[in-house]
Amino acid sequence: MTELFDFVGGGVASSSPLVGSDTEPTIFELSVPGRKSSSFRNSGVDLLDPASILESRFLRSEEVDLPEVSERDLVGHYTRLASRQYSVDMGAYPLGSCTMKYNPKFADSVAGMPGLNRVHPGSPDELVQGWLELLVMAEEYLCEITGMQAATFQPAAGAAGELTGLLVIRAYLQHTGSKANKIIIPDSSHGTNPASVTLSGFDVVTVPSDESGLVDTDALAKVLDGSVAGMMMTNPNTLGLFEVKITEIARMVHEVGGLMYYDGANLNAVLGISRPGDMGFDVVHSNLHKTFATPHGGGGPGSGPVAVSGALADFLPGPKPCRLSDKENEFGWYMPPRSIGRVHSHFGNAVVVARALAYMVYNGSDGLKMASDLAVLNANWLKASIADYYEFPFDGVCMHEFVASALQIKKETGIRGLDIAKSLFERGFHAPTVYFPLIVEEALMIEPTETESPQTVRALADALIDIAKRAHDPETKDALHDAPTTTPVRRLDEARAARNPKLIF
Amino acid sequence: MTELFDFVGGGVASSSPLVGSDTEPTIFELSVPGRKSSSFRNSGVDLLDPASILESRFLRSEEVDLPEVSERDLVGHYTRLASRQYSVDMGAYPLGSCTMKYNPKFADSVAGMPGLNRVHPGSPDELVQGWLELLVMAEEYLCEITGMQAATFQPAAGAAGELTGLLVIRAYLQHTGSKANKIIIPDSSHGTNPASVTLSGFDVVTVPSDESGLVDTDALAKVLDGSVAGMMMTNPNTLGLFEVKITEIARMVHEVGGLMYYDGANLNAVLGISRPGDMGFDVVHSNLHKTFATPHGGGGPGSGPVAVSGALADFLPGPKPCRLSDKENEFGWYMPPRSIGRVHSHFGNAVVVARALAYMVYNGSDGLKMASDLAVLNANWLKASIADYYEFPFDGVCMHEFVASALQIKKETGIRGLDIAKSLFERGFHAPTVYFPLIVEEALMIEPTETESPQTVRALADALIDIAKRAHDPETKDALHDAPTTTPVRRLDEARAARNPKLIF
Amino acid sequence: MGSFVPHTDTEIAKMLVSLGLEEIDDLYDHLPQGARFKGDLSIPLGVSEADVLDLMDSLARKNRPTGRELICFAGAGAYDHDSSAAAMALASQSAFVTSYTPYQPEVAQGVLQALFEYQTLISRLSGLDVTNASLYDGGTALVEAVNLACAHSKRSRVLVSRGIHPHYREMIQTYAKGSGHEIVEVGLSGCSTNLDSVSLQGAAALCIGYPNYLGEIEDLEAAKRLCEASGALLVVVYDPVAVATLRSPGDMGADVAVAEGQSLGVPLSFGGPYLGLFSAKGELVRSVPGRLVGETVDIDGKKAYVTTLRTREQDIRREKASSNVCTNQTLIAIQAAIHLSWLGKSGFSELSRRCFSATRYLSDGISRIPGAKVLNRNFFREFVVELPIDAGTTVERMAERGFLAGVAIREGFEDSPLVGTLLMTATEKRTKSEIDSYLQTLKEVVAK
Amino acid sequence: MGSFVPHTDTEIAKMLVSLGLEEIDDLYDHLPQGARFKGDLSIPLGVSEADVLDLMDSLARKNRPTGRELICFAGAGAYDHDSSAAAMALASQSAFVTSYTPYQPEVAQGVLQALFEYQTLISRLSGLDVTNASLYDGGTALVEAVNLACAHSKRSRVLVSRGIHPHYREMIQTYAKGSGHEIVEVGLSGCSTNLDSVSLQGAAALCIGYPNYLGEIEDLEAAKRLCEASGALLVVVYDPVAVATLRSPGDMGADVAVAEGQSLGVPLSFGGPYLGLFSAKGELVRSVPGRLVGETVDIDGKKAYVTTLRTREQDIRREKASSNVCTNQTLIAIQAAIHLSWLGKSGFSELSRRCFSATRYLSDGISRIPGAKVLNRNFFREFVVELPIDAGTTVERMAERGFLAGVAIREGFEDSPLVGTLLMTATEKRTKSEIDSYLQTLKEVVAK
Ligand SMILES: Cc1ncc(COP(=O)(O)O)c(C=O)c1O
Ligand SMILES: Cc1ncc(COP(=O)(O)O)c(C=O)c1O
């Protein structure tokens, strides 16, 4: 080939291995000066030169350096990237605390309805009656499910819900004249809880778990006094265990004037079985992206509505959608009289709420209970299936998930929880959550969810057992250290990423 | 694990390797009695038992044995199957004669418009004015592009178009009193051509190609007489070469009373450059799924409209959508007076036509010409790039594709065209068409299309060159025989499939 | 200007230099002057994506789609069923949508396995051994069945019931102009085929609907007896949704069973793309038109799928191929297969029963309209009604009131007492209240 | 009943047996009676997919979406732009949609690389070194910027221009109730921040819009000078589409730049899900909230991506984390990244210019309406109009005539002469004829 053919540069080829075994170049490497995908409507409006109207001190001298790619290469690039990504639609995803259940496709149809997704948030009430009704309906469902009286859909995710709920507690206590400033958190709690407590201006007090993995009520009793604004828990807790003393705990906290905050990350265990309100909680956030099956999108968007008891309703963020009391089927906005104010630029992740409502309506009271029933059954059955091979730091029936420990295996064989997780990829499964909760060494936090069949749960058990067996066999052990080998990339040098961060191309 | 956990059977797990290296079970193997995805609208209509109304001799004793799977497993199964499939969106697909160019995503939006896809084909004219206008507009575009006078969109694919066009020729000749019964076809033609000729009741006469790969006009002259009904060609021909004597050939055929049929599979080479009508053709079918970028769907649906000269318009299938002559913007149906009759159950693959029209409108006269220009330039550039490593049985400038031969490589190294094709997979590309056209030994028919960038074409050239070099190196040669190794399955035992056909699970 | 060509002017210039050319048009220097198109095509210049979508949207708005504003009671081979969101989403994965015919099996196991599953599903439904990987539509499938029967029996006379979809009958006539087959229509008595009048002596096949176009369940057993006596093949055009409840064509003796597959989750789409189902007895496998996918293993012994028995196809046998079909309706077949699996065993029979029940509720109501008369005897999910006024007029008036009332019987029934009657259906989508208001409106409309 | 639980009754029974249980409820025997919910939730029983879609459709029909029947001139932080079909299709691939936060990088390179590219794109746009992998929305991004500024400077007084979106200002106030930050609003002079009145002494940050909520291009250089004098950080809330033409916040001296990313191809969606863009100077990297993706290699030396600097996050530092954000808007970030790449370098600046041009055409027309007055001096793609009648009334009347006229200025501007004025915009979607008919209609409406 003559050199005349060698000019090609400034962009690599968009060729692709079928199954993603090669590295995909970045979109910037695919860029070639002058190439383009976009085109614009012929609007008939004359194009003006901003420089002819605006002062030059405002204007860029160069265009933003975006990639220049053809639509064909754009499509190839992101299609190949998608082929390098595991997902629920690909297979089981037993990631504890994350409730990676099946996300129904009909919800995508809902999200795609122009009557929902082409609505401007600044539209006057008369034009958005459907949206207002939808949000009110979702509130009614959510309150019934959680045993609460009123809810806000403004928080965009669980953590935002936590902060919102804590600010509501704060406002309520302030209103009652309380100066309490401590929030109690179990040591098994999720990291967002203490972070939210700090952001809401409270101090964190951690209570330990007892030998059964539950809140140590004696220890709790010791920290309870008038300075306690409330306690934040999830139930079942992050070990997957139901806090059997929950009503007592609630009573104890209430007695010193504190409020009970429910982190709804584990609500999928108790739909129609035990409502946070009945347990004694005053504030509940739900992760719609977990319990109500809105897809997680690689990390979001979610939705973290906060539901509260009647006493706290006046403090919720506003404006809130409401039924107009005078007219049966008309809806409007309302500002709770002692509202903490807005916590979202608009009304929360509205379309995510629409998906969740569709899911709730589809399941109904019977389907929701059945979802929790089978989530719990699957978890207990999986736990029992692997009981001869893995340790469980805490005894007893679990709820929708459980925590196993690879500590013994590690001691005996050197194979760590991480090796087990990575070895699962090669066997066709996503890994469980590892090294959380922090109170269990070599934790493997496993949540099969209700949408996996007994066949899948069984195959997952077999994979876990196979790994445990191989860990004990010197001949097969090393392969576990080397895992995964079938994935697009293998174990990463994470230290290097943090030492010398390269965060942009 | 106790035996109590061993009951699971009747369905395999839906676990999955990330990148599809394991075999995916069939949907039947995933089935478990009693499992279900579907649910039905609460219509309020009482469900009747057919046995209470219809005679039992009409009724099944058992339900159709369909799979019983959860929606979650259904989604997992077909998502994993998709991950075992190469596609244009994944990478380059230089399959000669197939024009695997990029299929614009906006056409999916068109296909999804309820105003198009929820229309019943039996609707009265007043309710389908948009569809009628769309089809008339598509006809106008297609006629201008092909240089013809009228068209039908009934044929559902290229082969259906061939048969339709030949039946039109037949009806026309019969109308003129001709008894001609032969259709001439070059020996390089696509297999559907002779098959369509037979089905249309004509006899096939094959003319050989000359040493430059074009129709041998001397041989043609010899077979031309009053018994010749017509000649069927594609131009550029299947070797990618423009039949430079085309106007002369047309004249010769016309002189004996024959008609010229254009197989539009290669129309992508000549948009705005040379119209079949100008070349002398009387009947033209187009493969909308090739030239006009409607996606090929793993083998269909396509659309194979037939456009004809004025003299043949009256013979087209009907009913045909038309502008009502009395009213400017009203549309209706019309039966061409000497129509051969229907060739489709309704009006053809209407939604495919809508996609193609969108593509034609988007490109316009300038964009269509540019598409062909770059298809031709890419092909010539690729051909020149690999010229030191591959033989070309015929000289000269090619159009949108070219045929290389691996015959020399095979003689020297034992590496066949098939090995080259399979080795391309490992280098990130789909294979070219191999062993077609039949007149070239060890044919590799390569069509890069205009939507591949110079970078991609260059990478394809590099891959082909790399393979050729390795074929000549005893150290690296064997790997080519073994290719592919990175695909979900490797070379198949095709003989076994044919010897003892297993066509259902 | 719109274009999907990635090349920049600079790149084009350099590519031309490397080829020793000055401008792109130099590539066409060898074209004969007469064939070279001068100037620009007389169609508008290219536009943007947004402009195209505006245009298509404005065309779409000139139609009246079925839905809340046009409640559909029309069938006649194209039914307003619900599709499932999951099936639609799965079938529109780009790996399926943007791949070619699976000629290279190593990189096409997705499409191949999906087609193998499709073949299995349709074989189970039709009760026959072999199913191809789809044909264009119901009519094409029937034409191919006629061709197969003639090729197989080496006879050329084919009897076709007038109870078959008039468009399909037209197609048979059209294609017979090429094949030379002699097509004889068999008349009706009421809504069913007048089998008494039939002479199958020397015939290649008898083609009959099940239920037929008019919704009538034909007596296939009687038809089979006639075929057996004469050596003709029994070709059955069935309705897949009805056959979820009715005995399968294979069970009734069909040698070939074909159908329009649109009702298996395919949108109405103004008539296409639809799906031709084609199944046959095992002994006919080498005459079956179209593509077939078979199971085999790869060199590592892994189970794998591949197109097989290719010698039937044109790329091998050219003019002697069993059919000229090449591109078929693969994606629609995959969609139908996914939809059937979504329906599942009990769901499919429930769907069928729901259509039956809604149709019966409708027909009962029709019978109570003064002057209206249901003409069928045994029907499953569609029936013919004689009305006090012409069916065409009825359809027009009903459309103004928000209903697609049905399909008026006209073409293909010339000289028949059925002309001017109305064919109607109610699918599982039709609610009781929709049917009630349809009946009320129809009553008013035909009374005028 | 609707449910996605696959288990059959038989399977459940066997699973229970293997666990030694009789019925599922036995699993809850250990729950305290008081906490055990008795009976059924008082919500309806489950329904079918079709029923759900019917319900949601009936709700959707009670809205009036933007489109041909409601031509949108409203902005105020949410803009009616065209999205590209390719970007929408690519972002909705199920691999992106149905995966979790990429904690296991070996099987999450798709999301990780897409986020790495997103970070790069937004950094190039904002002119700052570091961008996180998204926050919830524009308002949250600003709140986080305030928190960062206070944490970084160890100061707690923050000055916020009244030219910033009133909702964002409300959010700052809400969250300040927890953080205890002192929030001081800086008033306006006309449509721009009255910088003369500002004392930044001891302040952590000055927050200012660019262009601001009212569409006015603020004098960032003057703001920067004030910041420099006092050690306060300059926090800029920018409009990405304007910044395609205007100098970048980074170039103007911003330490942190945040934005609502909705205008990067995200549907209006009644306000969410949207996208919070957050960029900062490199020296602030360890205080940046939210997720960060970095490049590294795997043990084979292959380039690979991973979430990094996790020590900032709550799962490591718990109550000392830089922020509590965990789930963010990843999918929307990916969608925006794809949309930006689709727009490309010249396309993005063309988009910006088209918005500018349409807005100017609109503002010129407004100026010709008797009694209407444009209040801005330097504006890019949005502006404020004083009308003869109240803006709220105008919006209502215009809606009846098929226009979403704009957003009436009310909350957040109490005591300001701006109350009752109308904020309006015209995006690249608005055609000349739409703008003309809007102007004509507005003229009629305000004359009444
Ligand atoms: C127990 C728990 N609490 C809170 C959260 C935070 O929720 P989000 O990620 O929606 O902000 C999570 C999510 O991982 C969680 O598992
Ligand atoms: C040259 C040629 N002619 C005809 C055809 C048949 O077209 P279709 O597959 O659309 O029936 C093809 C398709 O492969 C072809 O390449």
PDB file of C-alpha atoms in Angstrom, chain B residues 180-314:
ATOM      1  CA  ALA B 180     -41.740 -14.212 -26.388  1.00  0.00           C
ATOM      2  CA  ASN B 181     -40.810 -16.544 -23.544  1.00  0.00           C
ATOM      3  CA  LYS B 182     -37.139 -16.099 -22.731  1.00  0.00           C
ATOM      4  CA  ILE B 183     -35.458 -13.888 -20.194  1.00  0.00           C
ATOM      5  CA  ILE B 184     -31.740 -13.369 -20.522  1.00  0.00           C
ATOM      6  CA  ILE B 185     -29.645 -13.239 -17.401  1.00  0.00           C
ATOM      7  CA  PRO B 186     -25.893 -12.709 -17.028  1.00  0.00           C
ATOM      8  CA  ASP B 187     -24.028 -15.580 -15.421  1.00  0.00           C
ATOM      9  CA  SER B 188     -22.994 -13.310 -12.549  1.00  0.00           C
ATOM     10  CA  SER B 189     -26.568 -12.675 -11.512  1.00  0.00           C
ATOM     11  CA  HIS B 190     -28.091 -13.203  -8.101  1.00  0.00           C
ATOM     12  CA  GLY B 191     -29.939 -16.487  -7.552  1.00  0.00           C
ATOM     13  CA  THR B 192     -33.297 -14.822  -7.072  1.00  0.00           C
ATOM     14  CA  ASN B 193     -33.229 -13.651 -10.683  1.00  0.00           C
ATOM     15  CA  PRO B 194     -33.392 -17.067 -12.357  1.00  0.00           C
ATOM     16  CA  ALA B 195     -35.810 -18.289  -9.694  1.00  0.00           C
ATOM     17  CA  SER B 196     -38.132 -15.366 -10.372  1.00  0.00           C
ATOM     18  CA  VAL B 197     -37.882 -15.910 -14.106  1.00  0.00           C
ATOM     19  CA  THR B 198     -39.012 -19.492 -13.678  1.00  0.00           C
ATOM     20  CA  LEU B 199     -41.864 -18.512 -11.397  1.00  0.00           C
ATOM     21  CA  SER B 200     -43.059 -15.945 -13.864  1.00  0.00           C
ATOM     22  CA  GLY B 201     -43.301 -18.627 -16.507  1.00  0.00           C
ATOM     23  CA  PHE B 202     -40.366 -17.567 -18.608  1.00  0.00           C
ATOM     24  CA  ASP B 203     -37.331 -19.582 -19.579  1.00  0.00           C
ATOM     25  CA  VAL B 204     -33.899 -18.585 -18.379  1.00  0.00           C
ATOM     26  CA  VAL B 205     -31.166 -17.952 -20.886  1.00  0.00           C
ATOM     27  CA  THR B 206     -27.782 -17.261 -19.367  1.00  0.00           C
ATOM     28  CA  VAL B 207     -25.202 -15.087 -21.084  1.00  0.00           C
ATOM     29  CA  PRO B 208     -21.581 -15.283 -20.028  1.00  0.00           C
ATOM     30  CA  SER B 209     -19.434 -12.427 -18.830  1.00  0.00           C
ATOM     31  CA  ASP B 210     -16.468 -11.382 -20.930  1.00  0.00           C
ATOM     32  CA  GLU B 211     -12.890 -11.102 -19.718  1.00  0.00           C
ATOM     33  CA  SER B 212     -13.608  -7.708 -18.209  1.00  0.00           C
ATOM     34  CA  GLY B 213     -16.475  -9.071 -16.114  1.00  0.00           C
ATOM     35  CA  LEU B 214     -19.187  -7.429 -18.186  1.00  0.00           C
ATOM     36  CA  VAL B 215     -21.940  -8.913 -20.287  1.00  0.00           C
ATOM     37  CA  ASP B 216     -20.415 -10.419 -23.415  1.00  0.00           C
ATOM     38  CA  THR B 217     -22.321  -8.503 -26.062  1.00  0.00           C
ATOM     39  CA  ASP B 218     -21.292 -10.881 -28.799  1.00  0.00           C
ATOM     40  CA  ALA B 219     -22.731 -13.784 -26.860  1.00  0.00           C
ATOM     41  CA  LEU B 220     -25.774 -11.650 -26.155  1.00  0.00           C
ATOM     42  CA  ALA B 221     -26.266 -10.906 -29.827  1.00  0.00           C
ATOM     43  CA  LYS B 222     -26.315 -14.612 -30.530  1.00  0.00           C
ATOM     44  CA  VAL B 223     -29.250 -15.333 -28.223  1.00  0.00           C
ATOM     45  CA  LEU B 224     -31.289 -12.329 -29.203  1.00  0.00           C
ATOM     46  CA  ASP B 225     -34.320 -13.104 -31.320  1.00  0.00           C
ATOM     47  CA  GLY B 226     -38.063 -12.714 -31.260  1.00  0.00           C
ATOM     48  CA  SER B 227     -38.426 -15.219 -28.469  1.00  0.00           C
ATOM     49  CA  VAL B 228     -36.673 -12.905 -26.044  1.00  0.00           C
ATOM     50  CA  ALA B 229     -39.100 -11.274 -23.649  1.00  0.00           C
ATOM     51  CA  GLY B 230     -36.451  -9.350 -21.876  1.00  0.00           C
ATOM     52  CA  MET B 231     -33.191  -9.157 -20.079  1.00  0.00           C
ATOM     53  CA  MET B 232     -32.633  -8.915 -16.373  1.00  0.00           C
ATOM     54  CA  MET B 233     -29.552  -7.182 -15.078  1.00  0.00           C
ATOM     55  CA  THR B 234     -28.199  -5.270 -12.187  1.00  0.00           C
ATOM     56  CA  ASN B 235     -25.941  -2.345 -12.899  1.00  0.00           C
ATOM     57  CA  PRO B 236     -23.338  -2.061 -11.500  1.00  0.00           C
ATOM     58  CA  ASN B 237     -23.322  -5.788 -11.816  1.00  0.00           C
ATOM     59  CA  THR B 238     -22.600  -8.185  -8.983  1.00  0.00           C
ATOM     60  CA  LEU B 239     -18.879  -7.762  -9.587  1.00  0.00           C
ATOM     61  CA  GLY B 240     -19.329  -4.108  -8.746  1.00  0.00           C
ATOM     62  CA  LEU B 241     -18.571  -3.095 -12.325  1.00  0.00           C
ATOM     63  CA  PHE B 242     -20.622  -0.691 -14.338  1.00  0.00           C
ATOM     64  CA  GLU B 243     -21.872  -2.275 -17.522  1.00  0.00           C
ATOM     65  CA  VAL B 244     -20.422   0.313 -19.805  1.00  0.00           C
ATOM     66  CA  LYS B 245     -22.243  -1.004 -22.822  1.00  0.00           C
ATOM     67  CA  ILE B 246     -25.558  -0.777 -21.057  1.00  0.00           C
ATOM     68  CA  THR B 247     -27.215   1.620 -23.491  1.00  0.00           C
ATOM     69  CA  GLU B 248     -26.129  -0.562 -26.359  1.00  0.00           C
ATOM     70  CA  ILE B 249     -27.364  -3.692 -24.612  1.00  0.00           C
ATOM     71  CA  ALA B 250     -30.697  -2.029 -23.996  1.00  0.00           C
ATOM     72  CA  ARG B 251     -30.918  -1.024 -27.606  1.00  0.00           C
ATOM     73  CA  MET B 252     -30.153  -4.573 -28.729  1.00  0.00           C
ATOM     74  CA  VAL B 253     -32.769  -6.079 -26.455  1.00  0.00           C
ATOM     75  CA  HIS B 254     -35.362  -3.478 -27.346  1.00  0.00           C
ATOM     76  CA  GLU B 255     -34.709  -4.101 -30.988  1.00  0.00           C
ATOM     77  CA  VAL B 256     -35.900  -7.681 -30.749  1.00  0.00           C
ATOM     78  CA  GLY B 257     -38.935  -6.536 -28.774  1.00  0.00           C
ATOM     79  CA  GLY B 258     -37.577  -7.423 -25.340  1.00  0.00           C
ATOM     80  CA  LEU B 259     -37.807  -5.310 -22.237  1.00  0.00           C
ATOM     81  CA  MET B 260     -35.022  -4.419 -19.856  1.00  0.00           C
ATOM     82  CA  TYR B 261     -35.400  -5.343 -16.182  1.00  0.00           C
ATOM     83  CA  TYR B 262     -33.208  -3.641 -13.581  1.00  0.00           C
ATOM     84  CA  ASP B 263     -32.472  -5.499 -10.354  1.00  0.00           C
ATOM     85  CA  GLY B 264     -32.055  -2.598  -7.959  1.00  0.00           C
ATOM     86  CA  ALA B 265     -29.916  -4.381  -5.406  1.00  0.00           C
ATOM     87  CA  ASN B 266     -27.021  -2.195  -6.490  1.00  0.00           C
ATOM     88  CA  LEU B 267     -28.903   1.070  -6.842  1.00  0.00           C
ATOM     89  CA  ASN B 268     -26.862   2.513  -3.993  1.00  0.00           C
ATOM     90  CA  ALA B 269     -24.004   2.924  -6.457  1.00  0.00           C
ATOM     91  CA  VAL B 270     -25.796   5.224  -8.880  1.00  0.00           C
ATOM     92  CA  LEU B 271     -28.154   7.594  -7.034  1.00  0.00           C
ATOM     93  CA  GLY B 272     -28.157  10.814  -8.987  1.00  0.00           C
ATOM     94  CA  ILE B 273     -25.328   9.443 -11.111  1.00  0.00           C
ATOM     95  CA  SER B 274     -27.022   7.177 -13.565  1.00  0.00           C
ATOM     96  CA  ARG B 275     -30.695   6.349 -13.530  1.00  0.00           C
ATOM     97  CA  PRO B 276     -31.887   2.956 -14.691  1.00  0.00           C
ATOM     98  CA  GLY B 277     -34.361   4.774 -16.925  1.00  0.00           C
ATOM     99  CA  ASP B 278     -31.536   6.644 -18.585  1.00  0.00           C
ATOM    100  CA  MET B 279     -29.589   3.412 -18.982  1.00  0.00           C
ATOM    101  CA  GLY B 280     -32.483   2.033 -20.985  1.00  0.00           C
ATOM    102  CA  PHE B 281     -34.363  -0.045 -18.447  1.00  0.00           C
ATOM    103  CA  ASP B 282     -38.145  -0.414 -18.549  1.00  0.00           C
ATOM    104  CA  VAL B 283     -38.742  -2.037 -15.166  1.00  0.00           C
ATOM    105  CA  VAL B 284     -36.821  -1.410 -11.952  1.00  0.00           C
ATOM    106  CA  HIS B 285     -37.171  -2.919  -8.556  1.00  0.00           C
ATOM    107  CA  SER B 286     -35.505  -1.285  -5.574  1.00  0.00           C
ATOM    108  CA  ASN B 287     -34.550  -2.881  -2.296  1.00  0.00           C
ATOM    109  CA  LEU B 288     -35.588  -0.173   0.129  1.00  0.00           C
ATOM    110  CA  HIS B 289     -33.851  -2.176   2.847  1.00  0.00           C
ATOM    111  CA  LYS B 290     -30.589  -1.705   1.038  1.00  0.00           C
ATOM    112  CA  THR B 291     -30.448   1.586  -0.798  1.00  0.00           C
ATOM    113  CA  PHE B 292     -32.839   3.491   1.421  1.00  0.00           C
ATOM    114  CA  ALA B 293     -31.416   2.292   4.698  1.00  0.00           C
ATOM    115  CA  THR B 294     -34.409   0.583   6.255  1.00  0.00           C
ATOM    116  CA  PRO B 295     -32.897  -1.907   8.673  1.00  0.00           C
ATOM    117  CA  HIS B 296     -32.628  -5.477   7.524  1.00  0.00           C
ATOM    118  CA  GLY B 297     -34.041  -7.008  10.683  1.00  0.00           C
ATOM    119  CA  GLY B 298     -31.911 -10.136  10.623  1.00  0.00           C
ATOM    120  CA  GLY B 299     -33.428 -11.094   7.283  1.00  0.00           C
ATOM    121  CA  GLY B 300     -36.436  -8.850   6.849  1.00  0.00           C
ATOM    122  CA  PRO B 301     -38.866  -7.139   6.550  1.00  0.00           C
ATOM    123  CA  GLY B 302     -37.760  -5.386   3.418  1.00  0.00           C
ATOM    124  CA  SER B 303     -39.618  -3.684   0.644  1.00  0.00           C
ATOM    125  CA  GLY B 304     -39.138  -4.206  -3.084  1.00  0.00           C
ATOM    126  CA  PRO B 305     -41.153  -1.601  -4.974  1.00  0.00           C
ATOM    127  CA  VAL B 306     -41.287  -1.882  -8.742  1.00  0.00           C
ATOM    128  CA  ALA B 307     -41.105   1.203 -10.905  1.00  0.00           C
ATOM    129  CA  VAL B 308     -41.853   1.098 -14.604  1.00  0.00           C
ATOM    130  CA  SER B 309     -41.834   3.205 -17.732  1.00  0.00           C
ATOM    131  CA  GLY B 310     -45.024   4.858 -18.905  1.00  0.00           C
ATOM    132  CA  ALA B 311     -45.848   2.050 -21.313  1.00  0.00           C
ATOM    133  CA  LEU B 312     -46.005  -0.468 -18.488  1.00  0.00           C
ATOM    134  CA  ALA B 313     -47.811   1.645 -15.901  1.00  0.00           C
ATOM    135  CA  ASP B 314     -51.204   0.233 -16.738  1.00  0.00           C
TER     136      ASP B 314
END
